[in-house]
Amino acid sequence: EVIEANGQVLLPGFVDLHTHLREPGREDTETIDTGSAAAALGGYTAVFAMANTDPVADNAVIVDHVWRRGQEVGLVDVHPVGAVTVGLKGEKLAELGTMANSQARVKVFSDDGLCVADPLLMRRALEYSTALDVVIAQHAEEPRLTVGAQAHEGERAARLGYTGWPAAAEESIVARDCLLALHANARLHVCHVSTSGTADVLRWAKDRGTKVSAEVTPHHLLLTDERLATYDPVNKVNPPLRTESDAEKLRAALAEGVIDCVATDHAPHAVQDKDTEWTAARPGMLGLQTALSIVTETMVRTGLLDWRGVARVMSERPAEIGNLADQGRPIAVGEPANLALVDPDAEWTVRGAELASIAANTPYEGMRLPGVVTATLLRGRTTARDGKIC
Ligand code: NCD
Ligand code: ZN
Ligand code: ZN
Ligand code: ZN
């Protein structure tokens, strides 16, 4: 098969360190099948499926099911993330070693959608992770500072009557865990960085030799708490949309490398869980099929990253952080390639109902966005082409 690629950009297939695929438990909102399709259409060749499923992915049976199901679907490598604790807000460490050595070969353990607030538990997880050569991905929220929180703490939330979610909830736990990781000589990955202060903490920690990496979501690069004025829960997300000044500093930190990569935090939700009043609505938004376009808009069109830089933040760094040897790098002659082909000048209009996900909770509904993924190849096989699954 010959793919005509005049004027297009060829990148290593994208790697998403942070995807919620909702299987098992909420197959009414997303399955490994539909989520893999969304990923392939978005240019991804590997995704890390978060552990806050029902039941929680805290044991080898669940992670192996997720891995095998991903291979059966065959559109993208689905790497299960193991839960750090038994159960969502567990007080006991899960058997990290059993999952790391299972068929799924779990490489990332996370507390996402929950929080390891207990420093002793976090320290033990970091110590185990060093021995197993895996990474602990921290959801980065001190839960005792976000009780009842509904939106970024600031003038806007106050005016609209929402309980504030302080920047310090994120910054304090990132600082804590950077120090714990430094002293344990462990690798820490910080999920969905949302404040400029967190970027400062990361810079400080990296300067001191902490093995810390961090991700930012497309929505925190583009959207701000200005969106709150609409009262539309499609904009409700953890952590909350912050200020324009935060978004600006996050874009700069990503360009500089203080934030290593982009991760979607793709979080499908059912209509009845989203299309309700703000306080009752679930947090989270779709991200897999729009990530490249948002990065094009916020990072490429602004001159903050060239396409080489996009390969770094969308493919290379996430593959390195997730310990994937076969992803995110140039290929040798004759080696089956993981690739994403992008038309940088083309534009498209986002329609939630037309996305491959079962859920339709996109905050970009009706927006015209630049950057179109025209083909995705997984180990040399075309998985998506011109917006269609192959
Ligand atoms: C995520 C979810 O829905 O699972 N929601 C979100 O707002 N990001 C959980 C999470 O990433 O914290
Ligand atoms: Zn989270
Ligand atoms: Zn957490
Ligand atoms: Zn998440």
mmCIF file of C-alpha atoms and ligand atoms in Angstrom:
data_model
loop_
_atom_site.group_PDB
_atom_site.id
_atom_site.type_symbol
_atom_site.label_atom_id
_atom_site.label_comp_id
_atom_site.label_asym_id
_atom_site.label_seq_id
_atom_site.Cartn_x
_atom_site.Cartn_y
_atom_site.Cartn_z
ATOM 1 C CA GLU A 1 0.000 0.000 0.000
ATOM 2 C CA VAL A 2 1.311 3.426 -0.937
ATOM 3 C CA ILE A 3 0.274 6.368 1.223
ATOM 4 C CA GLU A 4 0.492 9.769 -0.474
ATOM 5 C CA ALA A 5 2.059 12.103 2.107
ATOM 6 C CA ASN A 6 2.943 15.321 0.286
ATOM 7 C CA GLY A 7 3.100 18.237 2.707
ATOM 8 C CA GLN A 8 2.390 16.006 5.680
ATOM 9 C CA VAL A 9 4.383 15.302 8.823
ATOM 10 C CA LEU A 10 5.462 11.760 9.736
ATOM 11 C CA LEU A 11 5.787 11.187 13.489
ATOM 12 C CA PRO A 12 6.362 8.160 15.711
ATOM 13 C CA GLY A 13 2.967 6.803 16.820
ATOM 14 C CA PHE A 14 1.686 8.722 19.835
ATOM 15 C CA VAL A 15 1.829 7.186 23.317
ATOM 16 C CA ASP A 16 -0.775 8.190 25.921
ATOM 17 C CA LEU A 17 0.288 7.674 29.514
ATOM 18 C CA HIS A 18 -3.185 8.482 30.832
ATOM 19 C CA THR A 19 -6.371 7.007 29.317
ATOM 20 C CA HIS A 20 -9.552 5.893 31.059
ATOM 21 C CA LEU A 21 -11.051 3.031 29.022
ATOM 22 C CA ARG A 22 -13.781 2.154 31.584
ATOM 23 C CA GLU A 23 -13.551 -1.613 30.979
ATOM 24 C CA PRO A 24 -14.407 -3.446 33.182
ATOM 25 C CA GLY A 25 -17.349 -1.731 34.828
ATOM 26 C CA ARG A 26 -18.624 1.148 32.721
ATOM 27 C CA GLU A 27 -18.894 -0.350 29.266
ATOM 28 C CA ASP A 28 -21.864 1.948 28.678
ATOM 29 C CA THR A 29 -19.376 4.841 28.342
ATOM 30 C CA GLU A 30 -16.284 3.233 26.732
ATOM 31 C CA THR A 31 -14.834 -0.205 26.054
ATOM 32 C CA ILE A 32 -11.345 -1.352 25.160
ATOM 33 C CA ASP A 33 -12.750 -1.782 21.650
ATOM 34 C CA THR A 34 -14.186 1.731 21.225
ATOM 35 C CA GLY A 35 -11.377 3.408 23.179
ATOM 36 C CA SER A 36 -8.779 1.677 20.994
ATOM 37 C CA ALA A 37 -10.583 2.984 17.901
ATOM 38 C CA ALA A 38 -10.548 6.534 19.316
ATOM 39 C CA ALA A 39 -6.842 6.133 20.076
ATOM 40 C CA ALA A 40 -5.953 4.860 16.582
ATOM 41 C CA LEU A 41 -7.942 7.681 14.955
ATOM 42 C CA GLY A 42 -6.066 10.127 17.185
ATOM 43 C CA GLY A 43 -2.664 8.869 15.987
ATOM 44 C CA TYR A 44 -1.891 6.695 19.029
ATOM 45 C CA THR A 45 -0.148 3.323 18.854
ATOM 46 C CA ALA A 46 0.006 2.759 22.625
ATOM 47 C CA VAL A 47 -2.145 3.851 25.552
ATOM 48 C CA PHE A 48 -1.914 3.265 29.279
ATOM 49 C CA ALA A 49 -5.326 2.295 30.647
ATOM 50 C CA MET A 50 -5.955 3.773 34.087
ATOM 51 C CA ALA A 51 -6.734 1.534 37.028
ATOM 52 C CA ASN A 52 -9.932 3.139 38.382
ATOM 53 C CA THR A 53 -12.178 0.586 36.728
ATOM 54 C CA ASP A 54 -14.855 -1.512 38.481
ATOM 55 C CA PRO A 55 -13.423 -3.795 39.763
ATOM 56 C CA VAL A 56 -10.209 -1.828 40.274
ATOM 57 C CA ALA A 57 -7.139 -3.036 38.350
ATOM 58 C CA ASP A 58 -5.259 -3.999 41.502
ATOM 59 C CA ASN A 59 -4.425 -7.612 40.633
ATOM 60 C CA ALA A 60 -2.987 -9.779 37.858
ATOM 61 C CA VAL A 61 -6.369 -11.152 36.713
ATOM 62 C CA ILE A 62 -7.710 -7.713 35.786
ATOM 63 C CA VAL A 63 -4.532 -6.293 34.248
ATOM 64 C CA ASP A 64 -4.049 -9.439 32.162
ATOM 65 C CA HIS A 65 -7.650 -9.226 30.948
ATOM 66 C CA VAL A 66 -7.132 -5.606 29.875
ATOM 67 C CA TRP A 67 -3.859 -6.426 28.120
ATOM 68 C CA ARG A 68 -5.265 -9.457 26.267
ATOM 69 C CA ARG A 69 -8.442 -7.653 25.246
ATOM 70 C CA GLY A 70 -6.312 -4.837 23.814
ATOM 71 C CA GLN A 71 -4.265 -7.317 21.793
ATOM 72 C CA GLU A 72 -7.449 -8.998 20.510
ATOM 73 C CA VAL A 73 -8.811 -5.662 19.307
ATOM 74 C CA GLY A 74 -5.399 -5.029 17.778
ATOM 75 C CA LEU A 75 -5.671 -1.288 17.052
ATOM 76 C CA VAL A 76 -3.313 0.008 19.718
ATOM 77 C CA ASP A 77 -1.222 -1.571 22.490
ATOM 78 C CA VAL A 78 -3.259 -1.212 25.675
ATOM 79 C CA HIS A 79 -0.904 -1.234 28.641
ATOM 80 C CA PRO A 80 -2.827 -1.619 31.878
ATOM 81 C CA VAL A 81 -1.843 0.674 34.736
ATOM 82 C CA GLY A 82 -1.932 -1.138 38.047
ATOM 83 C CA ALA A 83 -3.512 0.430 41.133
ATOM 84 C CA VAL A 84 -1.006 1.303 43.852
ATOM 85 C CA THR A 85 -3.373 0.111 46.574
ATOM 86 C CA VAL A 86 -5.931 -2.678 46.918
ATOM 87 C CA GLY A 87 -9.208 -0.967 46.043
ATOM 88 C CA LEU A 88 -9.589 2.666 45.061
ATOM 89 C CA LYS A 89 -8.661 4.372 48.286
ATOM 90 C CA GLY A 90 -6.946 1.403 49.809
ATOM 91 C CA GLU A 91 -4.904 1.390 52.974
ATOM 92 C CA LYS A 92 -2.838 -1.556 51.806
ATOM 93 C CA LEU A 93 -0.351 -1.720 48.925
ATOM 94 C CA ALA A 94 -1.412 -3.916 46.022
ATOM 95 C CA GLU A 95 0.924 -6.717 44.932
ATOM 96 C CA LEU A 96 2.945 -4.576 42.566
ATOM 97 C CA GLY A 97 5.455 -7.330 41.825
ATOM 98 C CA THR A 98 2.773 -9.824 40.811
ATOM 99 C CA MET A 99 1.360 -7.342 38.302
ATOM 100 C CA ALA A 100 4.811 -6.308 37.055
ATOM 101 C CA ASN A 101 5.603 -9.951 36.340
ATOM 102 C CA SER A 102 2.194 -10.924 34.953
ATOM 103 C CA GLN A 103 1.475 -11.387 31.246
ATOM 104 C CA ALA A 104 0.588 -7.678 31.048
ATOM 105 C CA ARG A 105 4.049 -6.735 32.366
ATOM 106 C CA VAL A 106 2.673 -3.694 34.209
ATOM 107 C CA LYS A 107 5.130 -0.801 33.970
ATOM 108 C CA VAL A 108 3.154 2.019 35.560
ATOM 109 C CA PHE A 109 1.281 2.025 38.858
ATOM 110 C CA SER A 110 -1.074 4.819 39.710
ATOM 111 C CA ASP A 111 -3.453 6.250 42.238
ATOM 112 C CA ASP A 112 -5.369 8.096 39.547
ATOM 113 C CA GLY A 113 -8.955 8.816 40.378
ATOM 114 C CA LEU A 114 -8.050 8.329 44.038
ATOM 115 C CA CYS A 115 -5.103 9.501 46.062
ATOM 116 C CA VAL A 116 -2.325 8.033 48.118
ATOM 117 C CA ALA A 117 -2.575 10.696 50.796
ATOM 118 C CA ASP A 118 -0.676 8.628 53.344
ATOM 119 C CA PRO A 119 3.033 9.504 53.037
ATOM 120 C CA LEU A 120 4.131 6.193 54.540
ATOM 121 C CA LEU A 121 2.198 4.234 51.932
ATOM 122 C CA MET A 122 3.556 6.430 49.159
ATOM 123 C CA ARG A 123 7.103 5.975 50.420
ATOM 124 C CA ARG A 124 6.735 2.201 50.450
ATOM 125 C CA ALA A 125 5.262 2.232 46.940
ATOM 126 C CA LEU A 126 8.236 4.283 45.724
ATOM 127 C CA GLU A 127 10.679 1.876 47.369
ATOM 128 C CA TYR A 128 9.030 -1.145 45.727
ATOM 129 C CA SER A 129 8.961 0.650 42.397
ATOM 130 C CA THR A 130 12.745 1.068 42.442
ATOM 131 C CA ALA A 131 13.242 -2.657 43.005
ATOM 132 C CA LEU A 132 10.766 -3.516 40.215
ATOM 133 C CA ASP A 133 11.955 -0.797 37.808
ATOM 134 C CA VAL A 134 8.444 0.562 37.357
ATOM 135 C CA VAL A 135 7.099 4.077 37.766
ATOM 136 C CA ILE A 136 4.558 5.446 40.244
ATOM 137 C CA ALA A 137 2.168 7.925 38.632
ATOM 138 C CA GLN A 138 0.687 10.318 41.168
ATOM 139 C CA HIS A 139 -2.755 11.864 40.592
ATOM 140 C CA ALA A 140 -1.366 14.914 42.387
ATOM 141 C CA GLU A 141 -4.107 16.017 44.696
ATOM 142 C CA GLU A 142 -4.040 16.336 48.465
ATOM 143 C CA PRO A 143 -7.638 15.156 49.082
ATOM 144 C CA ARG A 144 -7.939 16.879 52.455
ATOM 145 C CA LEU A 145 -7.522 20.215 50.659
ATOM 146 C CA THR A 146 -10.193 19.482 48.030
ATOM 147 C CA VAL A 147 -13.126 18.370 50.160
ATOM 148 C CA GLY A 148 -16.234 19.561 48.308
ATOM 149 C CA ALA A 149 -14.119 21.406 45.728
ATOM 150 C CA GLN A 150 -15.932 22.235 42.506
ATOM 151 C CA ALA A 151 -13.695 24.601 40.551
ATOM 152 C CA HIS A 152 -10.349 26.415 40.591
ATOM 153 C CA GLU A 153 -10.140 28.473 43.768
ATOM 154 C CA GLY A 154 -10.180 32.093 42.766
ATOM 155 C CA GLU A 155 -12.265 35.083 41.896
ATOM 156 C CA ARG A 156 -14.419 33.325 39.326
ATOM 157 C CA ALA A 157 -15.364 30.358 41.528
ATOM 158 C CA ALA A 158 -16.155 32.732 44.371
ATOM 159 C CA ARG A 159 -18.410 34.827 42.151
ATOM 160 C CA LEU A 160 -20.265 31.762 40.853
ATOM 161 C CA GLY A 161 -20.607 30.264 44.313
ATOM 162 C CA TYR A 162 -18.386 27.219 43.848
ATOM 163 C CA THR A 163 -16.193 25.765 46.594
ATOM 164 C CA GLY A 164 -12.607 26.381 45.540
ATOM 165 C CA TRP A 165 -9.978 23.782 44.607
ATOM 166 C CA PRO A 166 -6.719 25.416 45.677
ATOM 167 C CA ALA A 167 -3.521 25.278 43.652
ATOM 168 C CA ALA A 168 -1.800 24.256 46.895
ATOM 169 C CA ALA A 169 -3.711 20.945 46.883
ATOM 170 C CA GLU A 170 -1.659 19.966 43.845
ATOM 171 C CA GLU A 171 1.596 21.756 44.595
ATOM 172 C CA SER A 172 1.929 20.470 48.158
ATOM 173 C CA ILE A 173 1.566 16.805 47.236
ATOM 174 C CA VAL A 174 3.855 17.119 44.202
ATOM 175 C CA ALA A 175 6.510 18.693 46.433
ATOM 176 C CA ARG A 176 6.027 15.970 49.033
ATOM 177 C CA ASP A 177 6.290 13.152 46.526
ATOM 178 C CA CYS A 178 9.280 14.689 44.737
ATOM 179 C CA LEU A 179 11.114 14.677 48.062
ATOM 180 C CA LEU A 180 10.020 11.120 48.863
ATOM 181 C CA ALA A 181 11.145 9.999 45.390
ATOM 182 C CA LEU A 182 14.475 11.800 45.702
ATOM 183 C CA HIS A 183 15.271 10.149 49.009
ATOM 184 C CA ALA A 184 14.086 6.714 47.820
ATOM 185 C CA ASN A 185 15.980 7.177 44.529
ATOM 186 C CA ALA A 186 12.700 6.227 42.838
ATOM 187 C CA ARG A 187 10.971 7.343 39.658
ATOM 188 C CA LEU A 188 7.864 9.451 40.083
ATOM 189 C CA HIS A 189 5.485 10.570 37.352
ATOM 190 C CA VAL A 190 3.133 13.474 38.029
ATOM 191 C CA CYS A 191 -0.271 13.228 36.333
ATOM 192 C CA HIS A 192 -2.198 16.146 34.817
ATOM 193 C CA VAL A 193 -0.148 19.156 36.068
ATOM 194 C CA SER A 194 -2.499 22.136 36.164
ATOM 195 C CA THR A 195 -0.828 25.059 37.953
ATOM 196 C CA SER A 196 2.175 27.268 37.256
ATOM 197 C CA GLY A 197 3.316 26.610 40.838
ATOM 198 C CA THR A 198 3.571 22.884 40.103
ATOM 199 C CA ALA A 199 5.839 23.678 37.161
ATOM 200 C CA ASP A 200 8.055 25.638 39.585
ATOM 201 C CA VAL A 201 8.148 22.700 42.018
ATOM 202 C CA LEU A 202 9.078 20.334 39.167
ATOM 203 C CA ARG A 203 11.872 22.637 38.009
ATOM 204 C CA TRP A 204 13.209 22.786 41.563
ATOM 205 C CA ALA A 205 13.033 18.992 41.974
ATOM 206 C CA LYS A 206 14.626 18.239 38.598
ATOM 207 C CA ASP A 207 17.473 20.684 39.315
ATOM 208 C CA ARG A 208 18.216 18.622 42.412
ATOM 209 C CA GLY A 209 18.357 15.368 40.475
ATOM 210 C CA THR A 210 14.928 13.956 41.344
ATOM 211 C CA LYS A 211 13.845 11.285 38.845
ATOM 212 C CA VAL A 212 10.520 12.967 38.269
ATOM 213 C CA SER A 213 8.569 13.297 35.039
ATOM 214 C CA ALA A 214 5.299 15.085 34.410
ATOM 215 C CA GLU A 215 2.434 15.310 31.957
ATOM 216 C CA VAL A 216 0.003 18.055 31.007
ATOM 217 C CA THR A 217 -3.372 17.489 29.363
ATOM 218 C CA PRO A 218 -4.450 19.203 26.136
ATOM 219 C CA HIS A 219 -7.382 20.818 27.992
ATOM 220 C CA HIS A 220 -5.121 22.421 30.589
ATOM 221 C CA LEU A 221 -3.015 23.857 27.748
ATOM 222 C CA LEU A 222 -5.999 25.431 25.996
ATOM 223 C CA LEU A 223 -8.977 25.906 28.305
ATOM 224 C CA THR A 224 -9.310 28.123 31.369
ATOM 225 C CA ASP A 225 -11.767 28.776 34.175
ATOM 226 C CA GLU A 226 -13.353 31.419 31.958
ATOM 227 C CA ARG A 227 -15.400 28.452 30.773
ATOM 228 C CA LEU A 228 -17.097 28.268 34.191
ATOM 229 C CA ALA A 229 -19.360 31.152 33.308
ATOM 230 C CA THR A 230 -21.347 28.797 31.046
ATOM 231 C CA TYR A 231 -22.206 26.499 33.996
ATOM 232 C CA ASP A 232 -21.795 23.621 31.521
ATOM 233 C CA PRO A 233 -20.483 20.508 33.346
ATOM 234 C CA VAL A 234 -18.656 19.435 30.177
ATOM 235 C CA ASN A 235 -15.959 21.761 31.566
ATOM 236 C CA LYS A 236 -15.827 20.018 34.936
ATOM 237 C CA VAL A 237 -12.581 18.052 35.296
ATOM 238 C CA ASN A 238 -9.974 16.950 37.842
ATOM 239 C CA PRO A 239 -7.862 18.953 38.369
ATOM 240 C CA PRO A 240 -10.039 21.947 37.468
ATOM 241 C CA LEU A 241 -9.423 24.293 34.552
ATOM 242 C CA ARG A 242 -7.151 27.020 35.903
ATOM 243 C CA THR A 243 -6.405 30.620 34.915
ATOM 244 C CA GLU A 244 -5.061 31.930 31.602
ATOM 245 C CA SER A 245 -1.783 32.686 33.361
ATOM 246 C CA ASP A 246 -1.522 29.032 34.506
ATOM 247 C CA ALA A 247 -2.229 27.758 30.973
ATOM 248 C CA GLU A 248 0.390 30.095 29.552
ATOM 249 C CA LYS A 249 3.036 28.876 32.024
ATOM 250 C CA LEU A 250 2.108 25.229 31.366
ATOM 251 C CA ARG A 251 2.659 25.773 27.630
ATOM 252 C CA ALA A 252 6.060 27.348 28.356
ATOM 253 C CA ALA A 253 7.021 24.536 30.766
ATOM 254 C CA LEU A 254 6.118 21.923 28.133
ATOM 255 C CA ALA A 255 8.198 23.728 25.513
ATOM 256 C CA GLU A 256 11.105 23.962 27.943
ATOM 257 C CA GLY A 257 10.917 20.290 28.998
ATOM 258 C CA VAL A 258 10.103 20.962 32.665
ATOM 259 C CA ILE A 259 6.851 19.174 31.811
ATOM 260 C CA ASP A 260 7.892 16.138 29.788
ATOM 261 C CA CYS A 261 4.864 15.187 27.771
ATOM 262 C CA VAL A 262 1.218 15.498 26.853
ATOM 263 C CA ALA A 263 -1.259 12.921 28.205
ATOM 264 C CA THR A 264 -4.966 13.035 27.440
ATOM 265 C CA ASP A 265 -6.657 11.948 30.703
ATOM 266 C CA HIS A 266 -9.360 10.761 28.274
ATOM 267 C CA ALA A 267 -12.327 10.373 30.645
ATOM 268 C CA PRO A 268 -15.594 9.226 29.026
ATOM 269 C CA HIS A 269 -18.808 9.776 30.968
ATOM 270 C CA ALA A 270 -22.446 8.857 30.331
ATOM 271 C CA VAL A 271 -24.920 11.599 29.380
ATOM 272 C CA GLN A 272 -26.794 11.206 32.682
ATOM 273 C CA ASP A 273 -23.539 11.694 34.633
ATOM 274 C CA LYS A 274 -22.533 14.819 32.706
ATOM 275 C CA ASP A 275 -25.735 16.504 31.580
ATOM 276 C CA THR A 276 -26.832 17.363 35.086
ATOM 277 C CA GLU A 277 -26.220 20.200 37.531
ATOM 278 C CA TRP A 278 -22.581 21.180 38.065
ATOM 279 C CA THR A 279 -22.162 19.799 41.585
ATOM 280 C CA ALA A 280 -23.615 16.385 40.681
ATOM 281 C CA ALA A 281 -21.733 15.990 37.378
ATOM 282 C CA ARG A 282 -18.736 13.660 37.114
ATOM 283 C CA PRO A 283 -15.387 15.261 36.338
ATOM 284 C CA GLY A 284 -13.544 14.414 33.121
ATOM 285 C CA MET A 285 -13.579 14.942 29.354
ATOM 286 C CA LEU A 286 -12.762 13.026 26.166
ATOM 287 C CA GLY A 287 -9.278 13.580 24.760
ATOM 288 C CA LEU A 288 -7.868 10.879 22.476
ATOM 289 C CA GLN A 289 -9.169 12.124 19.120
ATOM 290 C CA THR A 290 -8.561 15.808 19.752
ATOM 291 C CA ALA A 291 -5.126 15.775 21.452
ATOM 292 C CA LEU A 292 -3.006 16.285 18.327
ATOM 293 C CA SER A 293 -5.203 19.172 17.204
ATOM 294 C CA ILE A 294 -5.037 20.932 20.575
ATOM 295 C CA VAL A 295 -1.245 20.521 20.617
ATOM 296 C CA THR A 296 -1.099 21.907 17.071
ATOM 297 C CA GLU A 297 -3.221 24.891 18.121
ATOM 298 C CA THR A 298 -1.495 25.686 21.436
ATOM 299 C CA MET A 299 2.117 24.642 20.797
ATOM 300 C CA VAL A 300 2.849 24.550 17.051
ATOM 301 C CA ARG A 301 0.816 27.518 15.775
ATOM 302 C CA THR A 302 2.205 29.624 18.621
ATOM 303 C CA GLY A 303 5.789 28.696 17.684
ATOM 304 C CA LEU A 304 6.462 27.066 21.066
ATOM 305 C CA LEU A 305 7.214 23.647 19.513
ATOM 306 C CA ASP A 306 8.272 22.525 16.057
ATOM 307 C CA TRP A 307 7.207 19.087 14.801
ATOM 308 C CA ARG A 308 10.384 17.562 16.184
ATOM 309 C CA GLY A 309 9.212 18.864 19.554
ATOM 310 C CA VAL A 310 5.750 17.382 19.021
ATOM 311 C CA ALA A 311 7.376 13.965 18.457
ATOM 312 C CA ARG A 312 9.183 14.454 21.763
ATOM 313 C CA VAL A 313 6.120 15.324 23.864
ATOM 314 C CA MET A 314 3.569 13.037 22.165
ATOM 315 C CA SER A 315 5.718 9.953 21.457
ATOM 316 C CA GLU A 316 9.310 9.776 22.658
ATOM 317 C CA ARG A 317 9.082 10.982 26.236
ATOM 318 C CA PRO A 318 5.867 9.099 27.090
ATOM 319 C CA ALA A 319 7.371 5.885 25.654
ATOM 320 C CA GLU A 320 10.492 6.387 27.778
ATOM 321 C CA ILE A 321 8.523 7.178 30.934
ATOM 322 C CA GLY A 322 6.291 4.124 30.383
ATOM 323 C CA ASN A 323 9.284 1.832 29.696
ATOM 324 C CA LEU A 324 8.121 0.951 26.176
ATOM 325 C CA ALA A 325 11.155 -0.091 24.143
ATOM 326 C CA ASP A 326 9.201 -0.547 20.886
ATOM 327 C CA GLN A 327 7.453 2.821 20.808
ATOM 328 C CA GLY A 328 8.236 6.487 20.355
ATOM 329 C CA ARG A 329 11.424 6.249 18.382
ATOM 330 C CA PRO A 330 12.677 6.282 14.809
ATOM 331 C CA ILE A 331 12.772 2.856 13.206
ATOM 332 C CA ALA A 332 15.624 0.987 11.637
ATOM 333 C CA VAL A 333 15.327 -0.034 7.984
ATOM 334 C CA GLY A 334 13.059 -3.073 7.698
ATOM 335 C CA GLU A 335 11.646 -2.760 11.220
ATOM 336 C CA PRO A 336 7.805 -2.666 11.464
ATOM 337 C CA ALA A 337 6.963 0.914 12.328
ATOM 338 C CA ASN A 338 4.617 2.630 14.763
ATOM 339 C CA LEU A 339 3.716 5.853 12.980
ATOM 340 C CA ALA A 340 1.272 8.744 12.854
ATOM 341 C CA LEU A 341 0.888 10.802 9.700
ATOM 342 C CA VAL A 342 -0.417 14.328 10.234
ATOM 343 C CA ASP A 343 -1.671 16.986 7.846
ATOM 344 C CA PRO A 344 -0.611 20.165 9.688
ATOM 345 C CA ASP A 345 -2.593 22.556 7.490
ATOM 346 C CA ALA A 346 -5.904 20.712 7.317
ATOM 347 C CA GLU A 347 -8.709 21.604 9.736
ATOM 348 C CA TRP A 348 -11.766 19.762 11.029
ATOM 349 C CA THR A 349 -14.846 20.491 13.113
ATOM 350 C CA VAL A 350 -15.315 18.486 16.313
ATOM 351 C CA ARG A 351 -18.656 16.687 16.736
ATOM 352 C CA GLY A 352 -18.905 14.614 19.902
ATOM 353 C CA ALA A 353 -21.492 12.299 18.354
ATOM 354 C CA GLU A 354 -19.076 11.463 15.516
ATOM 355 C CA LEU A 355 -16.141 10.509 17.742
ATOM 356 C CA ALA A 356 -15.389 6.787 18.122
ATOM 357 C CA SER A 357 -15.951 6.837 21.882
ATOM 358 C CA ILE A 358 -19.328 5.711 23.197
ATOM 359 C CA ALA A 359 -19.453 8.825 25.373
ATOM 360 C CA ALA A 360 -19.579 12.236 23.685
ATOM 361 C CA ASN A 361 -18.367 14.587 26.455
ATOM 362 C CA THR A 362 -15.957 16.712 24.448
ATOM 363 C CA PRO A 363 -15.369 20.313 25.543
ATOM 364 C CA TYR A 364 -14.463 21.169 21.908
ATOM 365 C CA GLU A 365 -17.949 20.594 20.439
ATOM 366 C CA GLY A 366 -18.361 22.620 17.252
ATOM 367 C CA MET A 367 -14.828 24.023 17.339
ATOM 368 C CA ARG A 368 -12.786 24.144 14.157
ATOM 369 C CA LEU A 369 -9.302 22.787 14.939
ATOM 370 C CA PRO A 370 -6.054 22.529 12.976
ATOM 371 C CA GLY A 371 -4.033 19.321 12.515
ATOM 372 C CA VAL A 372 -5.606 16.176 11.094
ATOM 373 C CA VAL A 373 -4.307 12.633 11.651
ATOM 374 C CA THR A 374 -4.485 11.072 8.182
ATOM 375 C CA ALA A 375 -2.970 7.657 8.948
ATOM 376 C CA THR A 376 -1.844 5.570 11.924
ATOM 377 C CA LEU A 377 0.344 2.462 11.615
ATOM 378 C CA LEU A 378 0.848 -0.145 14.334
ATOM 379 C CA ARG A 379 3.873 -2.365 13.613
ATOM 380 C CA GLY A 380 3.601 -1.583 9.922
ATOM 381 C CA ARG A 381 -0.137 -2.259 9.668
ATOM 382 C CA THR A 382 -2.533 0.611 8.952
ATOM 383 C CA THR A 383 -4.991 0.930 11.848
ATOM 384 C CA ALA A 384 -6.651 4.201 10.809
ATOM 385 C CA ARG A 385 -6.750 6.068 7.521
ATOM 386 C CA ASP A 386 -8.516 9.350 6.659
ATOM 387 C CA GLY A 387 -10.721 9.225 9.739
ATOM 388 C CA LYS A 388 -11.752 5.589 9.319
ATOM 389 C CA ILE A 389 -10.655 2.481 11.228
ATOM 390 C CA CYS A 390 -8.948 -0.118 9.018
HETATM 391 C C1 NCD B 1 -10.955 10.926 35.890
HETATM 392 C C2 NCD B 1 -12.016 9.872 35.677
HETATM 393 O O1 NCD B 1 -13.118 10.229 35.263
HETATM 394 O O2 NCD B 1 -11.750 8.679 35.844
HETATM 395 N N1 NCD B 1 -11.597 12.199 35.940
HETATM 396 C C3 NCD B 1 -11.029 13.402 35.700
HETATM 397 O O3 NCD B 1 -11.701 14.410 35.863
HETATM 398 N N2 NCD B 1 -9.801 13.499 35.273
HETATM 399 C C4 NCD B 1 -10.139 10.618 37.095
HETATM 400 C C5 NCD B 1 -8.902 11.462 37.220
HETATM 401 O O4 NCD B 1 -8.069 11.508 36.307
HETATM 402 O O5 NCD B 1 -8.687 12.063 38.260
HETATM 403 ZN ZN ZN B 2 -6.460 12.188 38.050
HETATM 404 ZN ZN ZN B 3 -4.082 10.961 43.892
HETATM 405 ZN ZN ZN B 4 -7.286 10.354 34.975
#
